[in-house]
C-alpha positions as semicolon CSV with decimal commas, in nm:
position;residue;x (nm);y (nm);z (nm)
1;X;0,497;1,489;1,010
2;X;0,324;1,160;0,937
3;X;0,389;0,822;1,096
4;X;0,289;0,498;0,924
5;X;0,309;0,150;1,071
6;X;0,242;-0,164;0,868
7;X;0,133;-0,501;1,000
8;X;-0,023;-0,823;0,878
9;X;0,257;-0,971;0,672
10;X;0,356;-1,333;0,697
11;X;0,410;-1,656;0,511
12;X;0,129;-1,816;0,313
13;X;0,081;-2,085;0,054
14;X;0,023;-1,996;-0,309
15;X;-0,344;-1,922;-0,362
16;X;-0,387;-1,802;-0,008
17;X;-0,474;-1,458;0,126
18;X;-0,330;-1,193;0,355
19;X;-0,465;-0,863;0,484
20;X;-0,208;-0,590;0,544
21;X;-0,281;-0,292;0,766
22;X;-0,126;0,054;0,780
23;X;-0,197;0,271;1,082
24;X;-0,150;0,642;1,021
25;X;-0,094;0,915;1,278
26;X;0,013;1,277;1,281
27;X;-0,229;1,367;1,003
28;X;-0,594;1,357;0,904
29;X;-0,638;1,023;0,733
30;X;-0,930;1,128;0,516
31;X;-0,739;1,411;0,351
32;X;-0,449;1,197;0,235
33;X;-0,375;0,980;-0,061
34;X;-0,248;0,646;0,070
35;X;-0,062;0,378;-0,117
36;X;0,100;0,036;-0,096
37;X;0,437;-0,040;-0,252
38;X;0,658;-0,347;-0,258
39;X;1,024;-0,423;-0,302
40;X;1,254;-0,724;-0,334
41;X;1,636;-0,720;-0,307
42;X;1,799;-0,582;-0,619
43;X;1,478;-0,438;-0,757
44;X;1,323;-0,094;-0,753
45;X;1,036;-0,029;-0,521
46;X;0,714;-0,051;-0,722
47;X;0,370;0,088;-0,663
48;X;0,087;-0,157;-0,605
49;X;-0,232;0,025;-0,510
50;X;-0,364;0,359;-0,388
51;X;-0,677;0,502;-0,233
52;X;-0,756;0,872;-0,251
53;X;-0,933;1,095;0,006
54;X;-1,268;1,018;-0,158
55;X;-1,213;0,644;-0,154
56;X;-1,129;0,610;-0,523
57;X;-0,883;0,326;-0,572
58;X;-0,617;0,256;-0,831
59;X;-0,411;-0,057;-0,899
60;X;-0,126;-0,165;-1,118
61;X;-0,236;-0,413;-1,384
62;X;-0,052;-0,703;-1,226
63;X;-0,275;-0,704;-0,916
64;X;-0,610;-0,590;-1,054
65;X;-0,886;-0,822;-0,944
66;X;-0,663;-0,983;-0,682
67;X;-0,570;-0,704;-0,441
68;X;-0,812;-0,460;-0,279
69;X;-0,717;-0,142;-0,095
70;X;-0,959;0,003;0,158
71;X;-0,970;0,232;0,459
72;X;-1,127;0,274;0,801
73;X;-1,173;0,642;0,882
74;X;-1,247;0,584;1,250
75;X;-0,913;0,409;1,303
76;X;-0,701;0,614;1,063
77;X;-0,603;0,286;0,907
78;X;-0,598;0,152;0,554
79;X;-0,562;-0,201;0,430
80;X;-0,448;-0,417;0,146
81;X;-0,645;-0,738;0,101
82;X;-0,437;-0,975;-0,108
83;X;-0,604;-1,281;-0,257
84;X;-0,483;-1,554;-0,491
85;X;-0,127;-1,490;-0,383
86;X;0,158;-1,612;-0,600
87;X;0,529;-1,661;-0,527
88;X;0,588;-1,355;-0,748
89;X;0,408;-1,148;-0,485
90;X;0,680;-1,221;-0,230
91;X;0,827;-0,886;-0,122
92;X;0,859;-0,634;0,153
93;X;0,542;-0,429;0,145
94;X;0,539;-0,063;0,246
95;X;0,261;0,185;0,297
96;X;0,319;0,545;0,199
97;X;0,156;0,882;0,166
98;X;0,261;1,198;-0,019
99;X;0,234;1,548;0,117
100;X;0,167;1,675;-0,233
101;X;0,066;1,482;-0,541
102;X;-0,070;1,526;-0,891
103;X;-0,264;1,200;-0,906
104;X;-0,337;0,944;-0,638
105;X;-0,206;0,650;-0,838
106;X;0,061;0,387;-0,767
107;X;0,260;0,481;-1,078
108;X;0,321;0,823;-1,227
109;X;0,137;1,006;-0,952
110;X;0,387;1,288;-0,914
111;X;0,427;1,247;-0,539
112;X;0,637;1,486;-0,333
113;X;0,754;1,486;0,029
114;X;0,657;1,127;0,091
115;X;0,627;0,939;0,419
116;X;0,695;0,566;0,448
117;X;0,623;0,290;0,693
118;X;0,888;0,042;0,806
119;X;0,761;-0,240;0,587
120;X;0,607;-0,581;0,645
121;X;0,734;-0,898;0,481
122;X;0,507;-1,112;0,266
123;X;0,632;-1,454;0,162
124;X;0,432;-1,680;-0,068
125;X;0,541;-2,041;-0,099
126;X;0,462;-2,279;-0,382
């Protein structure tokens, strides 16, 4: 059993920045692949970024160079630093971790038995 709690969402102006946090419990943080996903009404949830147990990161093309995923082992917490935000980035953001996976990637990772946080809303105004 894994529990994930997101925080740090809010409303910002286009071009601004936000730092999302995901606190993990019930597992050993360093042994897990962790990821950020986002979803808007009427759309499928999409992967954004991941960080593997060794700290290797992966991003979807749309956020490369703008978003950065990182972790803090001592706090069992990982983060998503979002810069140069655009209205298109408006969504509910979720953190997640798989029990089993083929690749620690936000898309096509072959994740199984996943755990999800409750989500944190990000709204970017123009």
